[in-house]
PDB file of C-alpha atoms in Angstrom:
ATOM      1  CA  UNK V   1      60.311  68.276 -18.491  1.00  0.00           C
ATOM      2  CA  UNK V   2      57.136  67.688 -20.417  1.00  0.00           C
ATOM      3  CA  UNK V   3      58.518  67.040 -24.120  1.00  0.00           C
ATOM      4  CA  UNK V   4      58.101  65.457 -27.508  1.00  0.00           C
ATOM      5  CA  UNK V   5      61.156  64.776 -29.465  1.00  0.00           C
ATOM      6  CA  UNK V   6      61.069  63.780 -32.953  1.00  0.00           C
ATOM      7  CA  UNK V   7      63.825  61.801 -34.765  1.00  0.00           C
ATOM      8  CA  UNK V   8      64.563  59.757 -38.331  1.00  0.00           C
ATOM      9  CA  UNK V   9      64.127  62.710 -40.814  1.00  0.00           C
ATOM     10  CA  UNK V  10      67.071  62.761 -43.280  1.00  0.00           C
ATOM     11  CA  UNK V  11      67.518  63.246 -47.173  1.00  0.00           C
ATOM     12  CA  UNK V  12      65.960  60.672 -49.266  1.00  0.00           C
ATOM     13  CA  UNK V  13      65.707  59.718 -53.170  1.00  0.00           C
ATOM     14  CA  UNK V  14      61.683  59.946 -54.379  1.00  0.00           C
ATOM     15  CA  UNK V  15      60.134  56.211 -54.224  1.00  0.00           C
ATOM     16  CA  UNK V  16      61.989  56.029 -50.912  1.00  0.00           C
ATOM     17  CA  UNK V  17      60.948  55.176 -47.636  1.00  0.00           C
ATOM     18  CA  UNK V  18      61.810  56.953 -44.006  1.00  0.00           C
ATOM     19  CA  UNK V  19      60.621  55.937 -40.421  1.00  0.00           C
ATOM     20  CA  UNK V  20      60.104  58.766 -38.021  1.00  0.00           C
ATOM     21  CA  UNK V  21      59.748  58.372 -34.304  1.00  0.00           C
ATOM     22  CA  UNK V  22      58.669  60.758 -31.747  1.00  0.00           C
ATOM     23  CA  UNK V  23      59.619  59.631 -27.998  1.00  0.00           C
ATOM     24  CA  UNK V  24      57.575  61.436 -25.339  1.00  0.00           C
ATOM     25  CA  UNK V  25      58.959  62.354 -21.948  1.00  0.00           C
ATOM     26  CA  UNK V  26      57.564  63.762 -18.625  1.00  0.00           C
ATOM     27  CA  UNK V  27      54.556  62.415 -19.631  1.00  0.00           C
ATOM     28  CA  UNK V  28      52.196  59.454 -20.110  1.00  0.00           C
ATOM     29  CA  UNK V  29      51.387  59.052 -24.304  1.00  0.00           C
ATOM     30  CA  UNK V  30      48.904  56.245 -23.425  1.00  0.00           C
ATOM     31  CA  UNK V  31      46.825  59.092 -22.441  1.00  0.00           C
ATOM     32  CA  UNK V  32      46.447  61.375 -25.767  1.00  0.00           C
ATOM     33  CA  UNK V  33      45.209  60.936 -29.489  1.00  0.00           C
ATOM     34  CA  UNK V  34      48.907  61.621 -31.573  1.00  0.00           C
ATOM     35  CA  UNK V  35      49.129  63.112 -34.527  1.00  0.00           C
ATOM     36  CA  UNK V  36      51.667  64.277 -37.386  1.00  0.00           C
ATOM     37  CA  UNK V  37      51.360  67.370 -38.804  1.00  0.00           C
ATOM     38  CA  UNK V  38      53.824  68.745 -41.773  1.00  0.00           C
ATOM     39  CA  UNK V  39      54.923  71.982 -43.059  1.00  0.00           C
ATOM     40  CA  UNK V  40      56.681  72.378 -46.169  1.00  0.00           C
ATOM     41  CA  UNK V  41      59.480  75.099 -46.731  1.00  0.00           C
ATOM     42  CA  UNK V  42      58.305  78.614 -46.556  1.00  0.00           C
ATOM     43  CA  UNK V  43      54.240  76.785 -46.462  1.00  0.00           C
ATOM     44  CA  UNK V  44      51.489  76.490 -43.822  1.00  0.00           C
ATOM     45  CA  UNK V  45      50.744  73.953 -41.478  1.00  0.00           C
ATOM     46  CA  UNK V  46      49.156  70.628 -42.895  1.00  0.00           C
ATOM     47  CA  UNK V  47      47.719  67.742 -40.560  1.00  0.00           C
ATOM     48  CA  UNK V  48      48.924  64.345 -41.972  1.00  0.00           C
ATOM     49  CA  UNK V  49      47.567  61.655 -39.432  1.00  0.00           C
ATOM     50  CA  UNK V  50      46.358  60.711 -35.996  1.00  0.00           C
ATOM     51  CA  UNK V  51      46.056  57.791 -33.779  1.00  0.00           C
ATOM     52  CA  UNK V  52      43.983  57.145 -31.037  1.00  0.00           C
ATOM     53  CA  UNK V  53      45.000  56.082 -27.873  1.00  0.00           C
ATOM     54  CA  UNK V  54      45.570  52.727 -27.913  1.00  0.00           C
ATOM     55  CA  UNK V  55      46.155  52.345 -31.423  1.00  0.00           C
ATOM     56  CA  UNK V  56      43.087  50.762 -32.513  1.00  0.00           C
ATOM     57  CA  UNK V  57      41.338  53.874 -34.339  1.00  0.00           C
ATOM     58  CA  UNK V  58      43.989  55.777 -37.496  1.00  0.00           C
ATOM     59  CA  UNK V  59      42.768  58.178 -39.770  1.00  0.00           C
ATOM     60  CA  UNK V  60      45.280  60.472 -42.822  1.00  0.00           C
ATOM     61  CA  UNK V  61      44.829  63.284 -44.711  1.00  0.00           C
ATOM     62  CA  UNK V  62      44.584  62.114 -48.675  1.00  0.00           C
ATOM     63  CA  UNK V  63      47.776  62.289 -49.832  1.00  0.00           C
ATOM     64  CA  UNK V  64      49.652  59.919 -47.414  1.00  0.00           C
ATOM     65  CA  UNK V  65      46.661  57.239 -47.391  1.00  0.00           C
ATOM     66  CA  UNK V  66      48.186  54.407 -48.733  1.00  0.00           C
ATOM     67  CA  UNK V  67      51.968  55.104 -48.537  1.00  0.00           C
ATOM     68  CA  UNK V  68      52.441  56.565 -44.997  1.00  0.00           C
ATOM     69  CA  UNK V  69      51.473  54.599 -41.684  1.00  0.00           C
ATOM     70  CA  UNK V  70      50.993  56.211 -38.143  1.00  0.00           C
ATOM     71  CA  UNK V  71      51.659  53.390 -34.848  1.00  0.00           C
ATOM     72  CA  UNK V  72      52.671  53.699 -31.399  1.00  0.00           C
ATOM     73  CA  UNK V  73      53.891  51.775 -28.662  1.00  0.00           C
ATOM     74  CA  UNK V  74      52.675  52.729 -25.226  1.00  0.00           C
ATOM     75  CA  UNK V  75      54.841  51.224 -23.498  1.00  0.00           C
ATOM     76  CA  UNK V  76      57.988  52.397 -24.874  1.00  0.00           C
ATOM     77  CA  UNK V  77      55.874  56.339 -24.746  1.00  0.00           C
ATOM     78  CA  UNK V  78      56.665  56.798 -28.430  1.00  0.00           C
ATOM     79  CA  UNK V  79      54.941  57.669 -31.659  1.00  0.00           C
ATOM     80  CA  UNK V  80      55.954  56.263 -35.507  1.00  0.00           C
ATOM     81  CA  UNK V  81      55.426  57.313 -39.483  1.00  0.00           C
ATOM     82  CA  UNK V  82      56.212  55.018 -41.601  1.00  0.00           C
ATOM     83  CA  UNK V  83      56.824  56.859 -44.785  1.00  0.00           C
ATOM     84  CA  UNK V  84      56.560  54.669 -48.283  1.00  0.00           C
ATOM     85  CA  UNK V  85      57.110  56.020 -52.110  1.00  0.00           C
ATOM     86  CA  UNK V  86      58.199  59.177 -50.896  1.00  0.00           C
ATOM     87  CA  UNK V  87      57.458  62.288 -53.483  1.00  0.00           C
ATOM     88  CA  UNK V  88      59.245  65.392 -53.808  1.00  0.00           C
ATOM     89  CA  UNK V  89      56.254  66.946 -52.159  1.00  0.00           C
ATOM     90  CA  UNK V  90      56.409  65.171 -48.864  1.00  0.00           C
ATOM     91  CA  UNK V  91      59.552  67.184 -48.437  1.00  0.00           C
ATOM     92  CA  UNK V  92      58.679  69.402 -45.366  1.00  0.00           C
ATOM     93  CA  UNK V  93      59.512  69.611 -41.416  1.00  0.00           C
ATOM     94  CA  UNK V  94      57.650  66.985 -39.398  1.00  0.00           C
ATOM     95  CA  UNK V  95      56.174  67.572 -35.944  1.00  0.00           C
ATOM     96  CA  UNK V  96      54.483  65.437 -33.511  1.00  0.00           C
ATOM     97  CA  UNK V  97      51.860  66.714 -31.845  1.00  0.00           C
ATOM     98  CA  UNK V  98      49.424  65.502 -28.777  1.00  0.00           C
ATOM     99  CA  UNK V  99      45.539  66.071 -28.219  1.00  0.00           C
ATOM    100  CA  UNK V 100      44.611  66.272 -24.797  1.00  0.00           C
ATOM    101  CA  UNK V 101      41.118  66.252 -25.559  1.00  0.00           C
ATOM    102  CA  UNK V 102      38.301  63.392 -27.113  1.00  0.00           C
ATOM    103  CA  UNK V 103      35.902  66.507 -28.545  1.00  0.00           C
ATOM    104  CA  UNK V 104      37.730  69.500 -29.249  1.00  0.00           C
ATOM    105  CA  UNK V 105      40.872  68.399 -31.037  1.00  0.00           C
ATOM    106  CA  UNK V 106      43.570  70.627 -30.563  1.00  0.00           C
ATOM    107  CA  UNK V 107      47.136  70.036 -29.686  1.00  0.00           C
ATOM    108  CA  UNK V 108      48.938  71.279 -26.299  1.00  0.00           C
ATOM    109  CA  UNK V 109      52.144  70.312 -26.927  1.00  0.00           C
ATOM    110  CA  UNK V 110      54.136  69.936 -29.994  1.00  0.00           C
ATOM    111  CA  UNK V 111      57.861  68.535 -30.778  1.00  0.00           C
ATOM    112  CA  UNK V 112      60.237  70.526 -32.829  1.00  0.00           C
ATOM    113  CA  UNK V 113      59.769  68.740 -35.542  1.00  0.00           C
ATOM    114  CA  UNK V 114      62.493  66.869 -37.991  1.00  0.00           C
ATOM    115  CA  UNK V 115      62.980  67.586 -41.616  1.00  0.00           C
ATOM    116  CA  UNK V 116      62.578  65.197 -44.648  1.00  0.00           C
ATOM    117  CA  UNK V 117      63.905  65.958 -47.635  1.00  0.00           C
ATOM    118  CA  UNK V 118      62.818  64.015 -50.403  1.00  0.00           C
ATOM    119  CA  UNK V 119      65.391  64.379 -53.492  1.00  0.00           C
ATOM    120  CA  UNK V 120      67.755  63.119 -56.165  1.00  0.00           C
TER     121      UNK V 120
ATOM    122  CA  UNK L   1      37.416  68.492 -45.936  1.00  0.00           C
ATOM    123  CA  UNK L   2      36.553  71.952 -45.045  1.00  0.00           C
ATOM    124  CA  UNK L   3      38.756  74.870 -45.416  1.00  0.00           C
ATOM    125  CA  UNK L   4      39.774  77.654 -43.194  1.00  0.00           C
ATOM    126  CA  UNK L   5      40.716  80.811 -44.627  1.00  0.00           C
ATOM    127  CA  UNK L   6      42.805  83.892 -43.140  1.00  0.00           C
ATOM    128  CA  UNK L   7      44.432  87.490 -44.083  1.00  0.00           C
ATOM    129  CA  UNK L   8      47.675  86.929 -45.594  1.00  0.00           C
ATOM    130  CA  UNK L   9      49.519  89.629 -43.372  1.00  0.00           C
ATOM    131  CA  UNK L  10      48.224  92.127 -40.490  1.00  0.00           C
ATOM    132  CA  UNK L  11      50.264  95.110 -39.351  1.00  0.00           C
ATOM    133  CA  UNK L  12      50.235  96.691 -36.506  1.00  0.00           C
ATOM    134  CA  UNK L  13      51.610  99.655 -34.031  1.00  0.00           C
ATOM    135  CA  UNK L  14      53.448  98.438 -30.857  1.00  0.00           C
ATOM    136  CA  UNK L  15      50.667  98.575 -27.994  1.00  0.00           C
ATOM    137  CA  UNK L  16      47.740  98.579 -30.680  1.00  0.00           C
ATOM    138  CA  UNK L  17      45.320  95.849 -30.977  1.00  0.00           C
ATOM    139  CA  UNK L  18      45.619  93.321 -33.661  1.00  0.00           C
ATOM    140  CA  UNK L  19      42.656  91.229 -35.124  1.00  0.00           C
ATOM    141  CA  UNK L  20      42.839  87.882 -37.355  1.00  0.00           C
ATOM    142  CA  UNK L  21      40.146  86.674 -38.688  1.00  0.00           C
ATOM    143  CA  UNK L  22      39.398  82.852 -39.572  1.00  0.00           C
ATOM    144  CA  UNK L  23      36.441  81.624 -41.476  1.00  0.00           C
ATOM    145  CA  UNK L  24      34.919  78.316 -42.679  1.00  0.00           C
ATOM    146  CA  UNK L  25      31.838  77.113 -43.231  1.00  0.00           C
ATOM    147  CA  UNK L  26      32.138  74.205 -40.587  1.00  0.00           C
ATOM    148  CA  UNK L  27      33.193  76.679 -37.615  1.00  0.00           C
ATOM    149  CA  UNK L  28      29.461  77.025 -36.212  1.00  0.00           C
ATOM    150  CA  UNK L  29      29.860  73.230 -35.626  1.00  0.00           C
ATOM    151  CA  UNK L  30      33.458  72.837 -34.116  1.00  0.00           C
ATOM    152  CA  UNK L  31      35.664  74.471 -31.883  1.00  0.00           C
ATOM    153  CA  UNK L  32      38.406  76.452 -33.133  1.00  0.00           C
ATOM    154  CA  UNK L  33      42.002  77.103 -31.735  1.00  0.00           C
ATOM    155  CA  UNK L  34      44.930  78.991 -32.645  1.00  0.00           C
ATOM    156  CA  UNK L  35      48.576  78.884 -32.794  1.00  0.00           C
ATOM    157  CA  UNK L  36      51.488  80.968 -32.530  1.00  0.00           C
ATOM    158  CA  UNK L  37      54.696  80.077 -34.527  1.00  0.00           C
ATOM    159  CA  UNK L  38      58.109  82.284 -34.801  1.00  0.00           C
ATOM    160  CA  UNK L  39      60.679  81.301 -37.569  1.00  0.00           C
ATOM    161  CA  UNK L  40      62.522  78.251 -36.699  1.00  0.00           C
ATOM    162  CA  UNK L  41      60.466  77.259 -33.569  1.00  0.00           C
ATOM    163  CA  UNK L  42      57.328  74.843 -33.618  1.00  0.00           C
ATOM    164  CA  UNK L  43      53.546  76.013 -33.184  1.00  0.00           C
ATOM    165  CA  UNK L  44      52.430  77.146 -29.614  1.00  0.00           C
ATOM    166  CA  UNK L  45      48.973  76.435 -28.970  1.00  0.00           C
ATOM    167  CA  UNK L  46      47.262  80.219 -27.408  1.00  0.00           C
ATOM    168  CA  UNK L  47      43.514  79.888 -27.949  1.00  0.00           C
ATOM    169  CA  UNK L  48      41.797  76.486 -27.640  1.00  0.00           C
ATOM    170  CA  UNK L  49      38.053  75.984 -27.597  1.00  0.00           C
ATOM    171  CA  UNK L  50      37.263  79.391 -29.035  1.00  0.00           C
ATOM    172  CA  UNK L  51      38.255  81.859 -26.043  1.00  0.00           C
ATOM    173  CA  UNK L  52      40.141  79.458 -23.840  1.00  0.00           C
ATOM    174  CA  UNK L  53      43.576  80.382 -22.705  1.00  0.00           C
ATOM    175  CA  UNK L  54      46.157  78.040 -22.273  1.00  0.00           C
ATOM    176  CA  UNK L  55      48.205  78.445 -18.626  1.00  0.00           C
ATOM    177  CA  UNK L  56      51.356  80.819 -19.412  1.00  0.00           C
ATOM    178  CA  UNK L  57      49.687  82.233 -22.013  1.00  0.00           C
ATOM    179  CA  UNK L  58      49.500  86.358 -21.520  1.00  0.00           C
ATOM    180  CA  UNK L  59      46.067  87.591 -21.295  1.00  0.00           C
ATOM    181  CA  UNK L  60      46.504  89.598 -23.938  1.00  0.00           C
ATOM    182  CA  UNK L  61      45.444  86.833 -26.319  1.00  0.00           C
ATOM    183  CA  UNK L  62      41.392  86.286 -26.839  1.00  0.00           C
ATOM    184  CA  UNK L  63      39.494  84.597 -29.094  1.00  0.00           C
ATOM    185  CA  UNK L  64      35.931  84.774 -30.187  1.00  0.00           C
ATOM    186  CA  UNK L  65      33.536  83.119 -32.364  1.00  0.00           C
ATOM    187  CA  UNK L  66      30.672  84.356 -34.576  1.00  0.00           C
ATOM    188  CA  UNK L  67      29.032  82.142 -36.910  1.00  0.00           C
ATOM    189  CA  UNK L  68      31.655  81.015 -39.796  1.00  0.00           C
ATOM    190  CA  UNK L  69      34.292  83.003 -38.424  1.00  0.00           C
ATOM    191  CA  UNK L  70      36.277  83.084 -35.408  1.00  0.00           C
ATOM    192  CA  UNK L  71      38.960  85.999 -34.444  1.00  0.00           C
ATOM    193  CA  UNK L  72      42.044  85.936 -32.552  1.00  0.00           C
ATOM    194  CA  UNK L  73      42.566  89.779 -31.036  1.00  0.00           C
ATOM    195  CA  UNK L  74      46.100  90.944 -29.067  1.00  0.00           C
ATOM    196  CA  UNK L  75      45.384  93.355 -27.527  1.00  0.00           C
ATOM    197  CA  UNK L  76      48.679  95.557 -26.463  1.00  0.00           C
ATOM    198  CA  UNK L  77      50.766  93.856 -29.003  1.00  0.00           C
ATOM    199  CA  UNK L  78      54.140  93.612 -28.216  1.00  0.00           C
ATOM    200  CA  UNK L  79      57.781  93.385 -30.525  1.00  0.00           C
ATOM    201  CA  UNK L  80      57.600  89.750 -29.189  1.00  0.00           C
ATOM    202  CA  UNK L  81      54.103  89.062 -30.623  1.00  0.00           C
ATOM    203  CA  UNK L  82      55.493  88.671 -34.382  1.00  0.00           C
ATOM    204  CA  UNK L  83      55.120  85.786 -35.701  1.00  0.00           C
ATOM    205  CA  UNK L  84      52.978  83.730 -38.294  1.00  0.00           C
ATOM    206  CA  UNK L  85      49.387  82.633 -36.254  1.00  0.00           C
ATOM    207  CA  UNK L  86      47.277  79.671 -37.745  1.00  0.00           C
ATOM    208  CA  UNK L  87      43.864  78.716 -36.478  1.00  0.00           C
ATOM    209  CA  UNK L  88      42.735  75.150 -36.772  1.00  0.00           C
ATOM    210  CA  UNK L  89      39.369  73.430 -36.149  1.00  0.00           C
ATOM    211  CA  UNK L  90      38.248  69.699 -36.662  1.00  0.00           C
ATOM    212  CA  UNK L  91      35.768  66.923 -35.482  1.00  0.00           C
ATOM    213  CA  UNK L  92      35.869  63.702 -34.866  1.00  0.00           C
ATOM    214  CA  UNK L  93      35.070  62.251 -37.896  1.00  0.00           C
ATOM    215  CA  UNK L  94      37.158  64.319 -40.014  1.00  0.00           C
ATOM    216  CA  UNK L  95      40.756  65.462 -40.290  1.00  0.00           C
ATOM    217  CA  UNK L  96      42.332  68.703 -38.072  1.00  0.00           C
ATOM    218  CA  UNK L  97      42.175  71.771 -40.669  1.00  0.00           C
ATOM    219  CA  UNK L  98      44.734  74.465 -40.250  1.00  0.00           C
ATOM    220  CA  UNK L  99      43.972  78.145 -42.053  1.00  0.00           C
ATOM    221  CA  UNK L 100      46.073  79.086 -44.564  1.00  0.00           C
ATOM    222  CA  UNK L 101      48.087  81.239 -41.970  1.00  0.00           C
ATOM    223  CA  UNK L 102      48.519  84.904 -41.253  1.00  0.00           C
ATOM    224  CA  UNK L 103      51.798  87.110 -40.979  1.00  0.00           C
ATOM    225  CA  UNK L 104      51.713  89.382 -37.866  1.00  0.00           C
ATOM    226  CA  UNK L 105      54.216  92.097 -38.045  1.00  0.00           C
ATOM    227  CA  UNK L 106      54.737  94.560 -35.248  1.00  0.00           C
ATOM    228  CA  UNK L 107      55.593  97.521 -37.241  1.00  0.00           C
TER     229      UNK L 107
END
């Protein structure tokens, strides 16, 4: 079965840090941009950061520049976030999510997603 | 970044024809898509590339674009068809925008 599975999310204090991992199956990840994308309780969907294929080109939305790094390894078909100095409002579910395409960026296929809660 | 703005909620009759709206001032110069998402579950991609239709989706589901705003119509909606719908659009340079989201209930 064609699947992304996301893992790592837990409760954390703020000014923590939290690796989450997405392992791909039925499926080659070497072939498709990955990205994170983030919803917050009871809020929309936010993109948070992408990776290109093999790993060379990374790009973040604003608020996670500087604290939160996106990686992959090919060969073990999984996706990473490392998440640094964790705030209150990083608290939200986190899916990974693949692009099948180089010029019309959309995902196909999604994980269901693991929640972080950032808290004292 | 640009933003992408929807309807907060849409009603609509079982077997009527729903329309969500999307617009931003970058859509004449990128493809939009749009997802499906029921409580609990994760998004599921139903329009891609303006009008495209996944495989498995029903064909119910279109999409169109005009200028700065593109539409996602269900036509014959269905009990199953609530759910919260974002549409997205980005570029290469730039980040993937979602829209703020809309509510579809099937009254």
């Amino acid at each position: 079965e064609v699947q992304l599975v996301e893992s790592g999310g837990g409760l954390v204090q703020p000014g923590g840090s939290l690796r989450l991992s997405c392992s791909a199956s039925g499926f080659n990840l070497s072939n498709y941009w990955l990205s994170w994308v983030r919803q917050a309780p009871g809020k929309g969907l936010q993109w948070v950061a992408k990776i290109k294929h093999d790993g060379n080109e990374k790009s973040y939305v604003d608020s996670a520049k500087g604290r939160f790094t996106i990686s992959r390894d090919n060969a073990k078909n999984s996706l990473y976030l490392q998440m640094n100095s964790l705030r209150a409002e990083d608290t939200a579910v986190y899916f990974c999510a693949r692009d099948p395409s180089d010029y019309v960026w959309y995902f196909d296929l999604w994980g269901r997603g693991t929640l972080v809660t950032v808290s004292s | 970044s640009h933003e992408l703005t929807q309807p907060p909620s849409v009603s609509v009759s079982p077997g009527q024809t729903a329309r969500i709206t999307c617009s931003g001032d970058a859509l004449p110069n990128q493809y939009a898509c749009w997802y499906q998402q029921k409580p609990g579950q994760a998004p599921v991609l139903v329009i891609y590339k303006d009008s495209e239709r996944p495989s498995g989706i029903p064909k119910r589901f279109s999409g169109s674009s005009s200028g700065t705003t593109v539409t996602l119509t269900i036509s014959g909606v269905q009990a199953e068809d609530e759910a919260d719908y974002y549409c997205q659009s980005a570029d290469s340079s730039g980040p993937y925008v979602f829209g703020t989201g809309t509510k579809v209930t099937v009254l």
